[in-house]
Amino acid sequence: MTQQTWDEVGGLLPHDEFRAASEAIVANIEQVIEGKTATVRLALAVLLAEGHLLIEDVPGVGKTKLAKALARSIDCSVRRIQFTPDLLPSDVTGVSVYNQETHDFEFRPGAVFANLVVGDEINRASPKTQSALLECMEERQVTVDGVTYQLQTPFMVIATQNPIEMEGTYPLPEAQRDRFTARIAMGYPDAGAELAMLDGHGGTDPLNELRPVSDADTVRQLIATVRQVHVADAVKQYAVDLVTATREAPDLRLGASPRATLQLLRTARAVAALEGRDYVLPDDLQVLAVPVLAHRIIPTADAQLARRTTDAIVSELVHRLPLPHDRKRSPYDTRPAPNNGRGPYEPRRP
């Protein structure tokens, strides 16, 4: 199985085509997920940032539906894994089987050999099986019996887990949690969205009627376009300062890793592109701080006794950390514009 690179796929998408393609995917998912536009857009941003998504919430709020709706909105290979205590690593990565006709071993690919892999209730599998995802999530490859197989591109793992029920579950190790770009929660829908859900989901499941509105080639072009989004030096420094603050916080015994800094910036690029910008703002990092950083950090025993959540700690750090001095001007600011007529975070244009 050969790996395709972005250079082999083609050029970047123009602004109008990028917006049309991304909005089509969001609108398609919202046929299934009612009233969760921000969550849907963040899930798409993680895909375009070449990351992986962990959906963590109570049962019945649509975690698996969101994962399956995103997968079905793109015409590409999709595999679903139901994680159970008896699931084996070979069920995930694949196994070499002896062929009596050829008198040789042949490799049978596992469920990770797909563009989008949906892992349902990932914390119900044993740590041994969970670790089967470590190599493929970080390196986009699988090694079995000393042979390395490249995975398809794009490649994304969308995993769900229930944080409430602890019986028969195994907490994800830190190495695994750190490989997820973002952790999101669905939350309960508001009254209007839940009422609309009764009309739309009462008789039939709209997920069964969902049709793809994009394909793998288009997604590759979307990702290539996101890679070109400009990030000013001041924004990069703000990202580093934000992650460094988690390592120095007295309420945390483990801060965010350098991988977190990289994924925070990649996701900010995707969010900026979805907002129609070709440059990143510090506001993008502030919005993404909790979903990208909170699941990677570990609070101290005192913080846990005080019932301080990692989300609250990260939010407090964002509130305390000063923004760069050359922050983008408010649209309501009536002061004269800078002489260059360019925002501080915008790229130099010809």
Tab-separated table of C-alpha atoms in Angstrom:
chain	number	residue	atom	x	y	z
A	1	MET	CA	0.000	0.000	0.000
A	2	THR	CA	1.665	3.214	-1.148
A	3	GLN	CA	1.475	6.525	0.632
A	4	GLN	CA	0.365	9.631	-1.206
A	5	THR	CA	1.946	12.955	-0.360
A	6	TRP	CA	0.382	16.368	-0.712
A	7	ASP	CA	2.855	17.265	-3.474
A	8	GLU	CA	1.595	14.339	-5.557
A	9	VAL	CA	-2.002	15.472	-5.176
A	10	GLY	CA	-1.763	18.927	-6.680
A	11	GLY	CA	-1.953	22.611	-5.906
A	12	LEU	CA	-3.821	24.683	-3.363
A	13	LEU	CA	-7.494	25.531	-3.462
A	14	PRO	CA	-8.585	29.119	-4.168
A	15	HIS	CA	-10.340	30.888	-1.317
A	16	ASP	CA	-13.833	30.489	-2.781
A	17	GLU	CA	-13.387	26.774	-3.456
A	18	PHE	CA	-11.929	26.197	0.008
A	19	ARG	CA	-14.869	27.924	1.651
A	20	ALA	CA	-17.421	26.095	-0.507
A	21	ALA	CA	-15.882	22.682	0.182
A	22	SER	CA	-15.542	23.200	3.945
A	23	GLU	CA	-19.013	24.681	4.350
A	24	ALA	CA	-20.506	21.778	2.400
A	25	ILE	CA	-18.970	19.290	4.837
A	26	VAL	CA	-20.200	21.265	7.867
A	27	ALA	CA	-23.715	21.581	6.447
A	28	ASN	CA	-23.825	17.877	5.649
A	29	ILE	CA	-22.845	16.879	9.187
A	30	GLU	CA	-25.432	19.261	10.622
A	31	GLN	CA	-28.147	17.224	8.933
A	32	VAL	CA	-27.405	14.653	11.636
A	33	ILE	CA	-26.029	16.751	14.533
A	34	GLU	CA	-28.488	19.466	15.573
A	35	GLY	CA	-27.384	22.756	17.120
A	36	LYS	CA	-23.674	21.974	17.501
A	37	THR	CA	-22.093	24.116	14.788
A	38	ALA	CA	-19.025	25.078	16.851
A	39	THR	CA	-18.337	21.433	17.732
A	40	VAL	CA	-18.758	20.314	14.124
A	41	ARG	CA	-16.412	23.020	12.848
A	42	LEU	CA	-13.798	22.114	15.439
A	43	ALA	CA	-13.974	18.460	14.394
A	44	LEU	CA	-13.408	19.494	10.776
A	45	ALA	CA	-10.536	21.765	11.856
A	46	VAL	CA	-8.816	18.799	13.503
A	47	LEU	CA	-9.099	16.833	10.266
A	48	LEU	CA	-7.609	19.703	8.258
A	49	ALA	CA	-4.839	20.077	10.866
A	50	GLU	CA	-3.831	16.446	10.167
A	51	GLY	CA	-4.725	15.492	13.725
A	52	HIS	CA	-6.863	13.056	15.669
A	53	LEU	CA	-9.992	13.737	17.684
A	54	LEU	CA	-11.136	12.414	21.069
A	55	ILE	CA	-14.850	12.902	21.787
A	56	GLU	CA	-15.498	12.510	25.491
A	57	ASP	CA	-18.963	12.888	26.992
A	58	VAL	CA	-21.825	11.099	28.706
A	59	PRO	CA	-23.835	8.441	26.840
A	60	GLY	CA	-26.518	9.397	24.369
A	61	VAL	CA	-25.365	12.875	23.294
A	62	GLY	CA	-24.228	11.912	19.782
A	63	LYS	CA	-20.500	11.171	20.083
A	64	THR	CA	-20.514	8.249	17.665
A	65	LYS	CA	-22.999	9.983	15.360
A	66	LEU	CA	-20.648	12.959	14.980
A	67	ALA	CA	-17.746	10.666	14.179
A	68	LYS	CA	-19.751	8.651	11.646
A	69	ALA	CA	-21.327	11.772	10.092
A	70	LEU	CA	-17.895	13.298	9.485
A	71	ALA	CA	-16.657	10.027	8.012
A	72	ARG	CA	-19.675	9.617	5.729
A	73	SER	CA	-19.453	13.214	4.493
A	74	ILE	CA	-16.192	12.369	2.733
A	75	ASP	CA	-16.009	9.789	-0.046
A	76	CYS	CA	-13.025	7.866	1.275
A	77	SER	CA	-12.268	4.624	3.076
A	78	VAL	CA	-13.814	4.382	6.555
A	79	ARG	CA	-13.417	1.660	9.177
A	80	ARG	CA	-15.134	1.398	12.536
A	81	ILE	CA	-13.641	-0.394	15.544
A	82	GLN	CA	-15.791	-1.302	18.528
A	83	PHE	CA	-13.267	-1.426	21.354
A	84	THR	CA	-13.964	-4.261	23.799
A	85	PRO	CA	-11.879	-5.944	26.520
A	86	ASP	CA	-11.175	-8.943	24.271
A	87	LEU	CA	-10.038	-6.882	21.260
A	88	LEU	CA	-6.479	-7.780	20.220
A	89	PRO	CA	-3.756	-5.484	18.820
A	90	SER	CA	-3.724	-7.567	15.627
A	91	ASP	CA	-7.417	-6.726	15.126
A	92	VAL	CA	-6.347	-3.092	14.893
A	93	THR	CA	-3.066	-3.213	12.993
A	94	GLY	CA	-3.353	-6.452	11.017
A	95	VAL	CA	-1.724	-9.873	11.131
A	96	SER	CA	0.478	-12.108	8.993
A	97	VAL	CA	-1.306	-15.310	8.000
A	98	TYR	CA	0.325	-18.411	6.525
A	99	ASN	CA	-0.891	-19.173	3.011
A	100	GLN	CA	-0.787	-22.891	2.337
A	101	GLU	CA	-0.933	-22.403	-1.435
A	102	THR	CA	2.095	-20.122	-1.656
A	103	HIS	CA	3.813	-21.600	1.428
A	104	ASP	CA	4.501	-18.134	2.680
A	105	PHE	CA	3.088	-15.581	5.094
A	106	GLU	CA	0.866	-12.823	3.723
A	107	PHE	CA	-0.202	-9.679	5.518
A	108	ARG	CA	-3.882	-8.988	6.114
A	109	PRO	CA	-4.394	-5.302	6.959
A	110	GLY	CA	-6.287	-4.370	10.099
A	111	ALA	CA	-8.905	-1.711	10.673
A	112	VAL	CA	-6.424	1.196	10.773
A	113	PHE	CA	-5.794	0.892	7.047
A	114	ALA	CA	-8.389	3.496	6.139
A	115	ASN	CA	-8.605	7.256	5.725
A	116	LEU	CA	-10.937	7.715	8.682
A	117	VAL	CA	-10.904	5.285	11.603
A	118	VAL	CA	-13.776	5.528	14.088
A	119	GLY	CA	-12.900	3.977	17.443
A	120	ASP	CA	-15.982	3.622	19.634
A	121	GLU	CA	-15.538	3.420	23.438
A	122	ILE	CA	-11.766	3.346	23.128
A	123	ASN	CA	-11.244	3.094	26.893
A	124	ARG	CA	-12.951	-0.324	27.021
A	125	ALA	CA	-9.973	-2.014	25.356
A	126	SER	CA	-6.927	-3.134	27.326
A	127	PRO	CA	-3.799	-0.941	27.415
A	128	LYS	CA	-2.073	-3.519	25.186
A	129	THR	CA	-4.677	-2.983	22.468
A	130	GLN	CA	-4.774	0.783	22.966
A	131	SER	CA	-1.017	0.901	22.387
A	132	ALA	CA	-1.548	-0.550	18.909
A	133	LEU	CA	-2.639	2.927	17.834
A	134	LEU	CA	0.503	4.722	19.046
A	135	GLU	CA	2.644	4.192	15.959
A	136	CYS	CA	-0.082	4.782	13.398
A	137	MET	CA	-1.376	7.965	15.046
A	138	GLU	CA	2.036	9.627	15.223
A	139	GLU	CA	3.996	8.165	12.306
A	140	ARG	CA	1.193	7.233	9.885
A	141	GLN	CA	2.585	3.725	9.538
A	142	VAL	CA	2.175	0.231	10.956
A	143	THR	CA	4.984	-2.229	11.659
A	144	VAL	CA	4.087	-5.933	11.790
A	145	ASP	CA	6.665	-8.733	11.937
A	146	GLY	CA	9.469	-6.294	11.122
A	147	VAL	CA	7.775	-4.946	7.975
A	148	THR	CA	6.538	-1.335	7.867
A	149	TYR	CA	3.355	-0.472	5.970
A	150	GLN	CA	2.482	3.148	5.181
A	151	LEU	CA	-1.055	4.326	5.875
A	152	GLN	CA	-3.270	6.183	3.449
A	153	THR	CA	-3.555	9.949	3.473
A	154	PRO	CA	-5.492	11.687	4.819
A	155	PHE	CA	-5.523	9.608	7.984
A	156	MET	CA	-7.526	10.473	11.082
A	157	VAL	CA	-8.561	8.580	14.205
A	158	ILE	CA	-11.838	9.714	15.776
A	159	ALA	CA	-12.277	8.028	19.154
A	160	THR	CA	-15.097	8.246	21.680
A	161	GLN	CA	-15.170	7.450	25.362
A	162	ASN	CA	-17.507	7.808	28.326
A	163	PRO	CA	-15.889	9.631	31.280
A	164	ILE	CA	-18.658	8.729	33.737
A	165	GLU	CA	-18.748	4.927	33.728
A	166	MET	CA	-15.484	3.484	35.049
A	167	GLU	CA	-16.368	-0.210	35.452
A	168	GLY	CA	-14.704	-2.368	32.814
A	169	THR	CA	-12.696	0.521	31.381
A	170	TYR	CA	-8.996	1.314	31.146
A	171	PRO	CA	-7.853	4.965	31.312
A	172	LEU	CA	-5.939	6.080	28.255
A	173	PRO	CA	-2.188	6.343	28.935
A	174	GLU	CA	-0.643	9.784	28.672
A	175	ALA	CA	1.284	8.816	25.532
A	176	GLN	CA	-2.015	8.010	23.849
A	177	ARG	CA	-3.872	11.084	25.076
A	178	ASP	CA	-1.052	13.307	23.877
A	179	ARG	CA	-1.465	11.965	20.351
A	180	PHE	CA	-5.032	13.253	20.158
A	181	THR	CA	-4.942	16.780	18.781
A	182	ALA	CA	-8.089	17.859	20.591
A	183	ARG	CA	-10.638	16.581	23.046
A	184	ILE	CA	-14.176	17.871	22.688
A	185	ALA	CA	-17.450	17.322	24.510
A	186	MET	CA	-20.805	17.258	22.758
A	187	GLY	CA	-22.867	18.619	25.614
A	188	TYR	CA	-26.643	18.488	25.825
A	189	PRO	CA	-28.559	20.238	23.025
A	190	ASP	CA	-30.673	23.260	23.815
A	191	ALA	CA	-34.445	22.936	23.883
A	192	GLY	CA	-34.915	24.109	20.291
A	193	ALA	CA	-32.296	21.746	18.885
A	194	GLU	CA	-33.706	18.820	20.866
A	195	LEU	CA	-37.199	19.592	19.581
A	196	ALA	CA	-35.892	19.676	16.013
A	197	MET	CA	-34.148	16.375	16.698
A	198	LEU	CA	-37.485	14.763	17.548
A	199	ASP	CA	-38.824	15.775	14.144
A	200	GLY	CA	-35.727	14.778	12.198
A	201	HIS	CA	-34.806	11.599	14.057
A	202	GLY	CA	-38.214	10.430	15.258
A	203	GLY	CA	-39.070	8.176	12.334
A	204	THR	CA	-35.790	7.510	10.515
A	205	ASP	CA	-32.120	7.998	11.191
A	206	PRO	CA	-30.779	10.777	8.910
A	207	LEU	CA	-27.332	9.196	9.162
A	208	ASN	CA	-28.545	6.378	6.901
A	209	GLU	CA	-29.428	8.895	4.189
A	210	LEU	CA	-26.228	10.942	4.459
A	211	ARG	CA	-24.250	11.132	1.225
A	212	PRO	CA	-20.633	12.262	0.674
A	213	VAL	CA	-20.144	15.896	-0.335
A	214	SER	CA	-16.344	15.702	-0.678
A	215	ASP	CA	-13.628	13.157	-1.407
A	216	ALA	CA	-10.131	12.282	-0.263
A	217	ASP	CA	-8.445	14.298	-3.031
A	218	THR	CA	-10.357	17.426	-2.044
A	219	VAL	CA	-9.489	16.911	1.611
A	220	ARG	CA	-5.815	16.642	0.671
A	221	GLN	CA	-6.082	19.971	-1.131
A	222	LEU	CA	-7.858	21.506	1.854
A	223	ILE	CA	-5.031	20.349	4.112
A	224	ALA	CA	-2.400	21.660	1.708
A	225	THR	CA	-4.151	25.046	1.735
A	226	VAL	CA	-4.273	25.093	5.546
A	227	ARG	CA	-0.526	24.463	5.663
A	228	GLN	CA	0.043	27.762	3.860
A	229	VAL	CA	-1.829	29.907	6.416
A	230	HIS	CA	0.538	32.575	7.744
A	231	VAL	CA	1.571	32.646	11.401
A	232	ALA	CA	3.335	35.796	12.611
A	233	ASP	CA	6.314	35.539	14.949
A	234	ALA	CA	4.321	37.218	17.728
A	235	VAL	CA	1.620	34.540	17.453
A	236	LYS	CA	4.201	31.754	17.514
A	237	GLN	CA	5.728	33.252	20.654
A	238	TYR	CA	2.269	33.499	22.230
A	239	ALA	CA	1.684	29.791	21.521
A	240	VAL	CA	4.999	28.905	23.174
A	241	ASP	CA	4.210	31.127	26.172
A	242	LEU	CA	0.794	29.513	26.543
A	243	VAL	CA	2.183	25.980	26.592
A	244	THR	CA	5.070	26.994	28.844
A	245	ALA	CA	2.553	28.400	31.336
A	246	THR	CA	1.081	24.908	31.770
A	247	ARG	CA	4.522	23.549	32.684
A	248	GLU	CA	5.041	26.229	35.328
A	249	ALA	CA	1.533	26.276	36.815
A	250	PRO	CA	1.551	25.289	40.526
A	251	ASP	CA	-1.733	23.384	40.102
A	252	LEU	CA	-0.244	21.023	37.511
A	253	ARG	CA	2.271	18.227	37.976
A	254	LEU	CA	2.502	17.588	34.230
A	255	GLY	CA	2.304	20.343	31.648
A	256	ALA	CA	1.697	20.193	27.914
A	257	SER	CA	4.343	18.695	25.628
A	258	PRO	CA	6.133	20.270	22.639
A	259	ARG	CA	3.805	18.148	20.489
A	260	ALA	CA	0.956	20.135	22.017
A	261	THR	CA	2.540	23.406	20.856
A	262	LEU	CA	2.841	22.085	17.320
A	263	GLN	CA	-0.718	20.776	17.217
A	264	LEU	CA	-2.075	23.974	18.761
A	265	LEU	CA	-0.526	25.959	15.919
A	266	ARG	CA	-1.676	23.503	13.241
A	267	THR	CA	-5.243	23.600	14.511
A	268	ALA	CA	-5.139	27.401	14.704
A	269	ARG	CA	-4.169	27.464	11.031
A	270	ALA	CA	-7.176	25.294	10.203
A	271	VAL	CA	-9.545	27.445	12.274
A	272	ALA	CA	-8.239	30.609	10.595
A	273	ALA	CA	-8.760	29.083	7.152
A	274	LEU	CA	-12.317	28.018	8.042
A	275	GLU	CA	-12.969	31.595	9.163
A	276	GLY	CA	-11.853	32.876	5.764
A	277	ARG	CA	-8.452	34.213	6.871
A	278	ASP	CA	-4.982	33.418	5.569
A	279	TYR	CA	-3.339	34.363	8.867
A	280	VAL	CA	-3.686	33.253	12.503
A	281	LEU	CA	-4.780	35.533	15.354
A	282	PRO	CA	-3.976	35.131	19.061
A	283	ASP	CA	-7.733	34.793	19.538
A	284	ASP	CA	-7.579	31.503	17.601
A	285	LEU	CA	-5.088	30.133	20.130
A	286	GLN	CA	-7.231	31.307	23.030
A	287	VAL	CA	-10.302	29.540	21.676
A	288	LEU	CA	-8.353	26.329	21.067
A	289	ALA	CA	-6.390	26.277	24.326
A	290	VAL	CA	-8.888	24.191	26.293
A	291	PRO	CA	-9.739	21.541	23.645
A	292	VAL	CA	-6.093	21.152	22.565
A	293	LEU	CA	-4.281	21.379	25.920
A	294	ALA	CA	-6.630	20.332	28.737
A	295	HIS	CA	-6.561	16.561	28.089
A	296	ARG	CA	-2.740	16.465	28.070
A	297	ILE	CA	-2.082	17.917	31.530
A	298	ILE	CA	-2.316	16.324	34.975
A	299	PRO	CA	-3.388	18.341	38.032
A	300	THR	CA	-1.694	18.022	41.404
A	301	ALA	CA	-3.297	16.127	44.270
A	302	ASP	CA	-4.281	19.412	45.931
A	303	ALA	CA	-5.974	20.627	42.752
A	304	GLN	CA	-7.868	17.359	42.472
A	305	LEU	CA	-9.003	17.614	46.095
A	306	ALA	CA	-10.201	21.140	45.374
A	307	ARG	CA	-12.148	19.683	42.408
A	308	ARG	CA	-10.353	21.906	39.930
A	309	THR	CA	-10.703	20.539	36.414
A	310	THR	CA	-8.001	20.784	33.791
A	311	ASP	CA	-10.396	22.814	31.625
A	312	ALA	CA	-10.722	25.411	34.391
A	313	ILE	CA	-6.965	25.543	34.960
A	314	VAL	CA	-6.215	26.108	31.262
A	315	SER	CA	-8.950	28.752	31.023
A	316	GLU	CA	-7.401	30.580	33.969
A	317	LEU	CA	-3.956	30.464	32.358
A	318	VAL	CA	-5.372	31.906	29.142
A	319	HIS	CA	-7.024	34.690	31.120
A	320	ARG	CA	-3.803	35.558	32.955
A	321	LEU	CA	-1.373	35.375	30.049
A	322	PRO	CA	-1.041	38.795	28.350
A	323	LEU	CA	-1.738	39.006	24.653
A	324	PRO	CA	0.942	40.254	22.242
A	325	HIS	CA	1.187	44.045	22.231
A	326	ASP	CA	0.581	44.321	18.484
A	327	ARG	CA	-2.777	42.592	18.647
A	328	LYS	CA	-5.161	42.957	15.698
A	329	ARG	CA	-7.203	46.131	15.842
A	330	SER	CA	-10.838	45.958	16.824
A	331	PRO	CA	-13.302	46.808	14.027
A	332	TYR	CA	-14.743	49.403	16.412
A	333	ASP	CA	-11.375	51.117	16.938
A	334	THR	CA	-11.632	54.601	15.380
A	335	ARG	CA	-7.957	55.506	15.808
A	336	PRO	CA	-5.876	56.039	12.637
A	337	ALA	CA	-4.680	52.833	11.011
A	338	PRO	CA	-0.943	51.977	10.894
A	339	ASN	CA	1.052	53.491	8.061
A	340	ASN	CA	1.491	50.177	6.271
A	341	GLY	CA	-2.266	49.550	6.258
A	342	ARG	CA	-1.621	45.915	7.190
A	343	GLY	CA	-2.709	44.094	10.325
A	344	PRO	CA	0.144	42.973	12.601
A	345	TYR	CA	-0.540	39.295	11.954
A	346	GLU	CA	-1.238	39.463	8.241
A	347	PRO	CA	1.455	38.329	5.786
A	348	ARG	CA	3.242	40.786	3.529
A	349	ARG	CA	1.366	40.926	0.273
A	350	PRO	CA	2.779	41.848	-3.132
